[in-house]
Each structure stands twice: as structure tokens, then as C-alpha cells.
Short mmCIF file of C-alpha atoms in Angstrom, two decimals:
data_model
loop_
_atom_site.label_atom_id
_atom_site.label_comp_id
_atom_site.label_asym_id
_atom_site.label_seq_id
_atom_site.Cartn_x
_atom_site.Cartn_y
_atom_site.Cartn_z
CA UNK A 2 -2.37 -23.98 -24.39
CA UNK A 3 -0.40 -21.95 -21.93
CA UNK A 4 -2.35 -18.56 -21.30
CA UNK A 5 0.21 -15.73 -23.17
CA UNK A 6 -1.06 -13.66 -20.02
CA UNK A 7 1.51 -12.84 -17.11
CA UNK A 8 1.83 -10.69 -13.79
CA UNK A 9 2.47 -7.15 -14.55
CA UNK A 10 4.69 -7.44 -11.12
CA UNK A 11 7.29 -9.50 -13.70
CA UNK A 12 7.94 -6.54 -15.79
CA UNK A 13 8.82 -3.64 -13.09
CA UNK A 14 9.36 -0.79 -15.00
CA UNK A 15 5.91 -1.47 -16.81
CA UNK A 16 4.90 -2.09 -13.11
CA UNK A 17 6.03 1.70 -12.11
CA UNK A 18 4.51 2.98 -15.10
CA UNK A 19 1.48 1.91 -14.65
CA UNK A 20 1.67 3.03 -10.46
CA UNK A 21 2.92 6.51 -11.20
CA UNK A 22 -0.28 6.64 -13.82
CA UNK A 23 -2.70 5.85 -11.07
CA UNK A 24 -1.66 7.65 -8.76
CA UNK A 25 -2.05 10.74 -10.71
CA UNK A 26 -5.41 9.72 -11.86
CA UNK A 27 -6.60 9.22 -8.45
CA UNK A 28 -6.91 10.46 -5.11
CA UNK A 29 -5.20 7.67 -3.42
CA UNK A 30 -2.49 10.17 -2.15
CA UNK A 31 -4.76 12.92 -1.36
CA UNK A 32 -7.22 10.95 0.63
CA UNK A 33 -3.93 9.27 2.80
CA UNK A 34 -2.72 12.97 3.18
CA UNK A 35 -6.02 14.24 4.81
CA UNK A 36 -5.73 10.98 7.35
CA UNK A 37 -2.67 12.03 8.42
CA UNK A 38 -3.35 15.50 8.49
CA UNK A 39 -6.27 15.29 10.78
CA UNK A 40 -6.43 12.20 12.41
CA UNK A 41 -2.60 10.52 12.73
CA UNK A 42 -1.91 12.97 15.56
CA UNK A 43 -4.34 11.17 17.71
CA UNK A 44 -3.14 7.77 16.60
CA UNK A 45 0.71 8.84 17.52
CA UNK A 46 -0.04 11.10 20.60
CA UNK A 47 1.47 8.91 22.82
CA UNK A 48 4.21 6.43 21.16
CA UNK A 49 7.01 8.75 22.41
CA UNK A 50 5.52 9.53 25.66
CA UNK A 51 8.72 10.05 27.83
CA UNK A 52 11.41 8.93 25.26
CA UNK A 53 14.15 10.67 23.92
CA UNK A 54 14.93 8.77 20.67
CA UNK A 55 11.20 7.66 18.89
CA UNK A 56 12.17 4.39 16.51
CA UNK A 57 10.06 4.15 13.58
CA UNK A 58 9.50 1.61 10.87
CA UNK A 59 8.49 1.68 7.07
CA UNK A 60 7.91 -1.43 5.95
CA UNK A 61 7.18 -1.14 1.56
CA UNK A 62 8.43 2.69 2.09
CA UNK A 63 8.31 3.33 -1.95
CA UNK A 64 9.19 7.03 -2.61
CA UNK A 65 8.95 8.09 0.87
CA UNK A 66 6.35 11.04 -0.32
CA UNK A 67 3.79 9.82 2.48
CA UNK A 68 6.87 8.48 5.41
CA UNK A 69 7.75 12.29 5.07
CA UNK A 70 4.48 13.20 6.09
CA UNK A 71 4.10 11.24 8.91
CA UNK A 72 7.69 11.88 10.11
CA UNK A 73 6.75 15.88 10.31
CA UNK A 74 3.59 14.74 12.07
CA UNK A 75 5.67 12.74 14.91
CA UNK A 76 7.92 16.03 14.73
CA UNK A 77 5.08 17.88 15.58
CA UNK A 78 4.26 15.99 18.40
CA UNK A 79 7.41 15.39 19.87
CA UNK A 80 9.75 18.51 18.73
CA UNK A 81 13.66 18.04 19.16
CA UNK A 82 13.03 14.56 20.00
CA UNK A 83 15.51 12.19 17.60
CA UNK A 84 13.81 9.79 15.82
CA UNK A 85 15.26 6.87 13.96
CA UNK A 86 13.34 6.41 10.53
CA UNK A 87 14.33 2.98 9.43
CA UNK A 88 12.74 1.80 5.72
CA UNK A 89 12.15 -1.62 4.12
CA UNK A 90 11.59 -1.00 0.38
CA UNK A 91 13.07 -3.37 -2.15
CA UNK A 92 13.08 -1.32 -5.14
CA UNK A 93 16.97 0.13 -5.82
CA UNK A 94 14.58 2.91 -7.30
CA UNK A 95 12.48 3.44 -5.14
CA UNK A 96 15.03 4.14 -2.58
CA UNK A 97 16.68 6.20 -5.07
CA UNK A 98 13.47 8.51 -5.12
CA UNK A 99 13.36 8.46 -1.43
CA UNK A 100 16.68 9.49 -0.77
CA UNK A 101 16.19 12.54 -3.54
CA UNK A 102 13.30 13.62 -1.29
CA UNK A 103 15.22 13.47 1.87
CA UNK A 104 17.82 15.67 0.11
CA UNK A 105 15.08 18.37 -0.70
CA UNK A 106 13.47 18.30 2.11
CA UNK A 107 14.46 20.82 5.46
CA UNK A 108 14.01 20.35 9.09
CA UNK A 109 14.83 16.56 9.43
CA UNK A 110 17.85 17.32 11.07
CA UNK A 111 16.89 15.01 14.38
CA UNK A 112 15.69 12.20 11.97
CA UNK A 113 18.16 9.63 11.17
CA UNK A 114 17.19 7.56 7.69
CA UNK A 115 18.64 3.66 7.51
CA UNK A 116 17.51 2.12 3.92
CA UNK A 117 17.51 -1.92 4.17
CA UNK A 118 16.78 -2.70 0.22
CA UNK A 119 15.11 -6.07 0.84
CA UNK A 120 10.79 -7.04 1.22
CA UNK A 121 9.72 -8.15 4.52
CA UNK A 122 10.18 -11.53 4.56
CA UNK A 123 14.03 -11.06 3.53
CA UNK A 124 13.98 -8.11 6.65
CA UNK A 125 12.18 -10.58 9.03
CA UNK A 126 14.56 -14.04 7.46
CA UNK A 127 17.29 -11.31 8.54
CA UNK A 128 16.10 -10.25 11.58
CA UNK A 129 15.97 -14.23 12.75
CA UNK A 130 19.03 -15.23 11.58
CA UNK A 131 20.93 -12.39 13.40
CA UNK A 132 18.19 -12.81 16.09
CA UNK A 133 17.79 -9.44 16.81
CA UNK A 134 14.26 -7.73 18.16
CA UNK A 135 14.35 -4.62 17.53
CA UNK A 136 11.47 -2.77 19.34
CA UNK A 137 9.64 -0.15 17.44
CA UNK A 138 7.47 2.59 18.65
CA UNK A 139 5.32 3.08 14.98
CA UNK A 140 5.74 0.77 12.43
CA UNK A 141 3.87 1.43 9.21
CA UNK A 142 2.45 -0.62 6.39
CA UNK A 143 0.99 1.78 3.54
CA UNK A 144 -0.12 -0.04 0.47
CA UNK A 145 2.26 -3.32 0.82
CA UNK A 146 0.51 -6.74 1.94
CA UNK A 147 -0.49 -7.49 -1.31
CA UNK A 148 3.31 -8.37 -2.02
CA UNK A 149 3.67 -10.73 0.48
CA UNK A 150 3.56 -14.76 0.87
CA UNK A 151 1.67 -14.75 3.88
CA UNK A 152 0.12 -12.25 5.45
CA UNK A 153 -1.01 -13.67 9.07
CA UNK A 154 2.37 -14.61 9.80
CA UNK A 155 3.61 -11.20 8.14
CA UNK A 156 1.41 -9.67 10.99
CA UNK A 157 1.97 -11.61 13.50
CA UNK A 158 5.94 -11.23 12.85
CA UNK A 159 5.86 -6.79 12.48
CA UNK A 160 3.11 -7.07 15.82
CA UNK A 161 5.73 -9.01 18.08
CA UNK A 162 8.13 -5.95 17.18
CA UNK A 163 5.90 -3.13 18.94
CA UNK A 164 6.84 -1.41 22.24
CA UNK A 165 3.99 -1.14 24.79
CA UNK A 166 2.93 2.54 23.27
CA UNK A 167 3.44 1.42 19.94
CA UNK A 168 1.35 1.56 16.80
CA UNK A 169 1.12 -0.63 13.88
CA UNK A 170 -0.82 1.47 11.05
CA UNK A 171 -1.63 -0.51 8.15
CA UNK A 172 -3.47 1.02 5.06
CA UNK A 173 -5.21 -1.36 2.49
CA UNK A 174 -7.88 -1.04 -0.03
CA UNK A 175 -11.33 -1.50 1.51
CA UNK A 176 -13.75 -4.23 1.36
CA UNK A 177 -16.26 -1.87 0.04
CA UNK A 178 -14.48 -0.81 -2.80
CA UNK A 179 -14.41 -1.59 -6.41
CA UNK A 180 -10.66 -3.28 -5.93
CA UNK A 181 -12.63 -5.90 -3.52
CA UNK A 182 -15.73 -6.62 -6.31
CA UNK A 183 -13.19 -7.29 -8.80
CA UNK A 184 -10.91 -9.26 -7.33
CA UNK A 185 -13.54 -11.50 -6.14
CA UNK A 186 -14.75 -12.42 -9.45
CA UNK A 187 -11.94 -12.44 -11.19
CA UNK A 188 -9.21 -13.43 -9.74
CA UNK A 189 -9.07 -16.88 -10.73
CA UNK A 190 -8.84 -15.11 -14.18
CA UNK A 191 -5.81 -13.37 -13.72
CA UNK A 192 -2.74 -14.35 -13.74
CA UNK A 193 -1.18 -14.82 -10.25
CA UNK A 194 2.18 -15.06 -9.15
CA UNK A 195 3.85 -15.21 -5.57
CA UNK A 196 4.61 -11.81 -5.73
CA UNK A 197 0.99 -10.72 -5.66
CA UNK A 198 -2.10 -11.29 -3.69
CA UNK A 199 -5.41 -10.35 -3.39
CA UNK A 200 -6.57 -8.59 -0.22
CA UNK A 201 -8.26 -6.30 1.53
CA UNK A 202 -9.36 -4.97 5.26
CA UNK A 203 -11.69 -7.64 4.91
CA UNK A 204 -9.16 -10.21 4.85
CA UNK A 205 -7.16 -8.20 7.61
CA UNK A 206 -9.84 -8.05 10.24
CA UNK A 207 -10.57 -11.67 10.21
CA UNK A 208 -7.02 -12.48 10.74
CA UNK A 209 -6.77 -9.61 13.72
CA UNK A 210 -9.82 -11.49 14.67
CA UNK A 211 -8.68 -14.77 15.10
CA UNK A 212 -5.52 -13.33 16.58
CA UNK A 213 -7.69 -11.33 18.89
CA UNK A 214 -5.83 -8.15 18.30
CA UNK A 215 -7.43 -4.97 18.98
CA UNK A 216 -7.72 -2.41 16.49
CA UNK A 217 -9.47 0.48 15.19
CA UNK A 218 -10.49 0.86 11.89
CA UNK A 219 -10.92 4.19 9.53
CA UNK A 220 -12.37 4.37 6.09
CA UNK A 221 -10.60 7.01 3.38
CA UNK A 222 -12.87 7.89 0.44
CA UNK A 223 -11.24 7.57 -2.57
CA UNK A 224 -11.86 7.13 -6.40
CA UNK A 225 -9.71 6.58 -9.76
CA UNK A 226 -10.42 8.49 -13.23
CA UNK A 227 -10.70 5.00 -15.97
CA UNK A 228 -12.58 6.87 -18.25
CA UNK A 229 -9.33 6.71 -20.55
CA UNK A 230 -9.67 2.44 -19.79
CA UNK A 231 -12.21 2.58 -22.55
CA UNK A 232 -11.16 4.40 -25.25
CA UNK A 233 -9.52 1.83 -27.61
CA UNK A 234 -5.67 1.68 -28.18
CA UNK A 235 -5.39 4.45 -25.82
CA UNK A 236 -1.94 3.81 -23.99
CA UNK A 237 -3.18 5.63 -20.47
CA UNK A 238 -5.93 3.25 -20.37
CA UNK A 239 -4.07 0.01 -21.26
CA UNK A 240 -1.83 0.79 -18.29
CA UNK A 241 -4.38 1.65 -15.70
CA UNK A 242 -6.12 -1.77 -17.34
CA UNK A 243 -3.05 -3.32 -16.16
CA UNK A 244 -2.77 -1.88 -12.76
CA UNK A 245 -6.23 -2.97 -12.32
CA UNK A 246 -5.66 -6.68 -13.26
CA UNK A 247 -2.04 -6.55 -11.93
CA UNK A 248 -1.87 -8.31 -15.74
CA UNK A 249 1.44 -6.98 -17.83
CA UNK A 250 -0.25 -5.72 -21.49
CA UNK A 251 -4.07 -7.11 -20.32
CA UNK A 252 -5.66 -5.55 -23.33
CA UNK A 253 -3.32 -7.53 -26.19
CA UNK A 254 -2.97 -10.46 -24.10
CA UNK A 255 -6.32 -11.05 -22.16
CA UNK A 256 -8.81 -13.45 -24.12
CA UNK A 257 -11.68 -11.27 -25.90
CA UNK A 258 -14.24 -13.12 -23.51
CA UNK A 259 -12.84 -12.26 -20.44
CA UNK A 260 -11.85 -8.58 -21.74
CA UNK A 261 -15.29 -7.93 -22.92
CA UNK A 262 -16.02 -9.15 -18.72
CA UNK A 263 -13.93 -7.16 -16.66
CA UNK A 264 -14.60 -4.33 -18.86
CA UNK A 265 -18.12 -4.68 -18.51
CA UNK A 266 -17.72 -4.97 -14.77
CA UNK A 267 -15.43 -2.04 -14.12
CA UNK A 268 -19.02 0.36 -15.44
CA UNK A 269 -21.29 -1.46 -12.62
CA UNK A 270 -22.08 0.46 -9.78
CA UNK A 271 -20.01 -2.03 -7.52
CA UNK A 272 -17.04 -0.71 -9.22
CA UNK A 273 -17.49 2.95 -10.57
CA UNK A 274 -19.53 5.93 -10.61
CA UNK A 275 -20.44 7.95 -13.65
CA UNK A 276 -20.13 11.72 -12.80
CA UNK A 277 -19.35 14.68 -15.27
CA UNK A 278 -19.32 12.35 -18.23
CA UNK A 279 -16.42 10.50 -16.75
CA UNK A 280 -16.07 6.91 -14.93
CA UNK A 281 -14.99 6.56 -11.95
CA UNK A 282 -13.50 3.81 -9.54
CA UNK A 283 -13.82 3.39 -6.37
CA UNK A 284 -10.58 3.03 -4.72
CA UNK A 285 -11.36 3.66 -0.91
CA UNK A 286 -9.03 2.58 1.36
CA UNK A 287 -8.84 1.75 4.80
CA UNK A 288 -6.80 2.03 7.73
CA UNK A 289 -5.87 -0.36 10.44
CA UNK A 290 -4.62 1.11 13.82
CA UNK A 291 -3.52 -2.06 15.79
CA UNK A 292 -2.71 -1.86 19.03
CA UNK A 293 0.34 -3.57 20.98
#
């Protein structure tokens, strides 16, 4: 019998639920805005060295809440130069978002926003058939190569676009965190779809490996508060239960054996830490500086 369980990425607005849920039940956010705070001005200092227009790609933009904060960080850097923010993001919403924090937001007057509402193999399909190259001098990947068929080439493809100062900043969940542990057991479990993956730096640096691309590598703390994940019928918890299995309804849908499993596996140590009476999950990320 056909398993009644499906990929929570097939119901999108159960999908952003869930997202917007953990990210305001972790530090996910926080822990990317303290990278960029104290150590992206190193990483950019000198993509714009003698340029007067910096080009700068978001590839999975979402909201734009962290592309803002990198954009006043290249501002910072390289004040009054013009910089051409382009975005790949192919949620209509999304963008939507994005655009409403442009709108509230002062001193981008020398920044120049193009929205392309597609993922990045319809960008780089695009790019081909019109056989353009765009060079870029930063192009960032925050939180994305999960959603994408292949990831090597996916690399390989957003790499060949880098000037010679460029940057290609990737942030992904770490292999040392909880994400990683329960993936690996599980994943055969869940159900999986082409518009998910499972991956993490680990993954990454053995393809940057192979492709003997140099890179440095930063680690970003981070946890998630579950402790609602196991309090029964409580809707908070059945969501971040969802985000965690990327499964659409996992507690009414998952069989009791493998319920009883995962849930059982998100108290070890690998995955969570007990503190103050709550449980919590470690979602450290990491990120990728690759290099031209």
C-alpha cells in the first residue's frame, strides 16, 4: 500500500508555515547576522577593488531580510559605488516580501534590484539558451541547495560565473549538526521528492574537493526550541515536526513505528540538548567561502 505520507515542499503554504515557525524558534537568523556582521567584511574586502558598478547575485533570495544585510555590508565597504543586486527566488511571495522590504528600507539609492522569479536551474536553462555569461563579483547561496536536482553541476554552473575577485558564499547546515544525524538515518524513511534533497557541508566539501576548488570554511552555532515537538496535538510542534522531516502533516500521516523513531532520536544528544527544561536542536550551520 502506497505510503499516505508526502513532501511538505508539495503543499507551499504549509511549507511557509512551517519556515516562518522555525525561524522564530531558532537562531538560524541571528547566528547568519553575527557572520555577516563580523566576519563578511573580510570575505568582500576586495570584490569591488577598483570598480565602479559591484554586480551581485542571490540565488534562493526568499524575503531578502539577510540580502539586505549583506548589501549594507558591501555599502560599507565600497560607499557611492552602484551595485546591481540581481535575485533568483521562485516564490511570487517571496518576492512579494522582498520587494515590501526594499520599499521600507533607506539608503539603497545606488543599489539597483532585478527579480528573475524562476529556481536555478530555470536561471541557468535561461542563461544557456540566451547564452549569456554574466560575470558576477559575489554571488550568494543562503539556505538553497537542498532544492536543487544536482548540486555539483549547480556549483560548477554559479562558479564559472565569478569574476577574478569574486566570491561565492554558500551557507548550509553543518555536518555536525542534528539536521546531518537525522537525515542520515532516516531519510530513506521520508518521503522524497525532486524538489528536496538531503545535504550538508559535508556533501559540499567533497564535491569542492573533487573539483579542487579552494575554499574556506566557517562554522555558525546555532540551535532550534522543539520542546513544543512533543507535546501531543500541539499545532507548533506538528509543524516544526514537519519542517524537520520536510514531511507535509508527519504526525497524522507518519506510521506509529517510525514516529515513535524519529521522535526518540530528535532527544539524543546527536540531535538536541536539554537546557532550562527545554529541548533543543542543533541547527549549526556552515559557511562556504569559495574562491574564483
Amino acid at each position: 500500500m502506497a505510503s499516505p505520507m508526502r513532501c511538505l515542499s508539495t503543499d507551499p503554504a504549509r511549507y511557509f508555515q512551517s519556515f516562518r515557525l522555525f525561524l522564530a524558534n531558532s537562531t538560524e537568523h541571528q547566528c547568519m547576522r553575527e557572520f555577516m556582521e563580523g566576519q563578511l567584511p573580510a570575505v568582500i574586502a576586495s570584490i569591488g577593488n577598483g570598480k565602479s558598478t559591484i554586480n551581485i547575485l542571490s540565488v534562493g533570495g526568499g524575503a531578502g531580510e539577510i540580502d539586505l544585510l549583506i548589501l549594507s555590508k558591501v555599502q560599507a565597504r565600497y560607499p557611492g559605488v552602484t551595485i546591481n543586486n540581481d535575485v533568483i527566488e521562485p516564490s511570487a511571495d517571496q518576492i512579494f516580501k522582498y520587494k515590501e522590504r526594499v520599499a521600507e528600507t533607506s539608503n539603497l539609492e545606488n543599489v539597483k534590484f532585478t527579480w528573475h522569479e524562476e529556481t536555478a536551474y530555470e536561471y541557468e536553462s535561461r542563461m544557456n539558451a540566451e547564452k549569456k555569461s554574466k560575470k558576477w563579483d559575489f554571488i550568494h547561496m543562503i539556505q538553497m541547495l537542498y532544492y536543487v536536482k544536482d548540486v555539483p553541476a549547480t556549483i560548477q554552473f554559479f562558479h564559472s560565473l565569478l569574476e577574478p575577485q569574486a566570491k561565492l558564499l554558500i551557507i548550509l547546515v553543518s555536518e555536525f549538526s542534528g539536521w546531518k544525524t537525522l537525515w542520515e538515518k532516516y531519510r530513506s524513511s521520508f518521503p522524497l521528492d525532486d524538489l528536496c534533497c538531503y545535504v550538508s557541508t559535508a556533501d559540499i566539501k567533497r564535491i569542492l574537493d573533487s573539483a579542487r576548488l579552494k575554499y574556506q570554511l566557517h562554522e555558525l552555532p546555532s540551535h532550534m526550541d522543539i520542546t513544543s515537538c512533543f507535546i501531543e496535538g500541539n499545532k507548533d510542534g506538528e509543524l516544526l515536526l514537519d519542517f524537520l522531516t520536510e514531511t507535509c502533516e508527519f504526525s497524522k500521516t507518519a506510521p506509529p513505528e517510525l514516529k515513535r523513531q524519529v521522535m526518540e532520536e530528535l532527544r539524543k544528544p546527536e540531535c538536541s540538548e536539554k537546557r532550562d527544561g527545554k529541548v533543543l536542536f542543533n541547527n549549526n550551520l556552515s559557511v562556504i567561502v569559495i574562491e574564483p
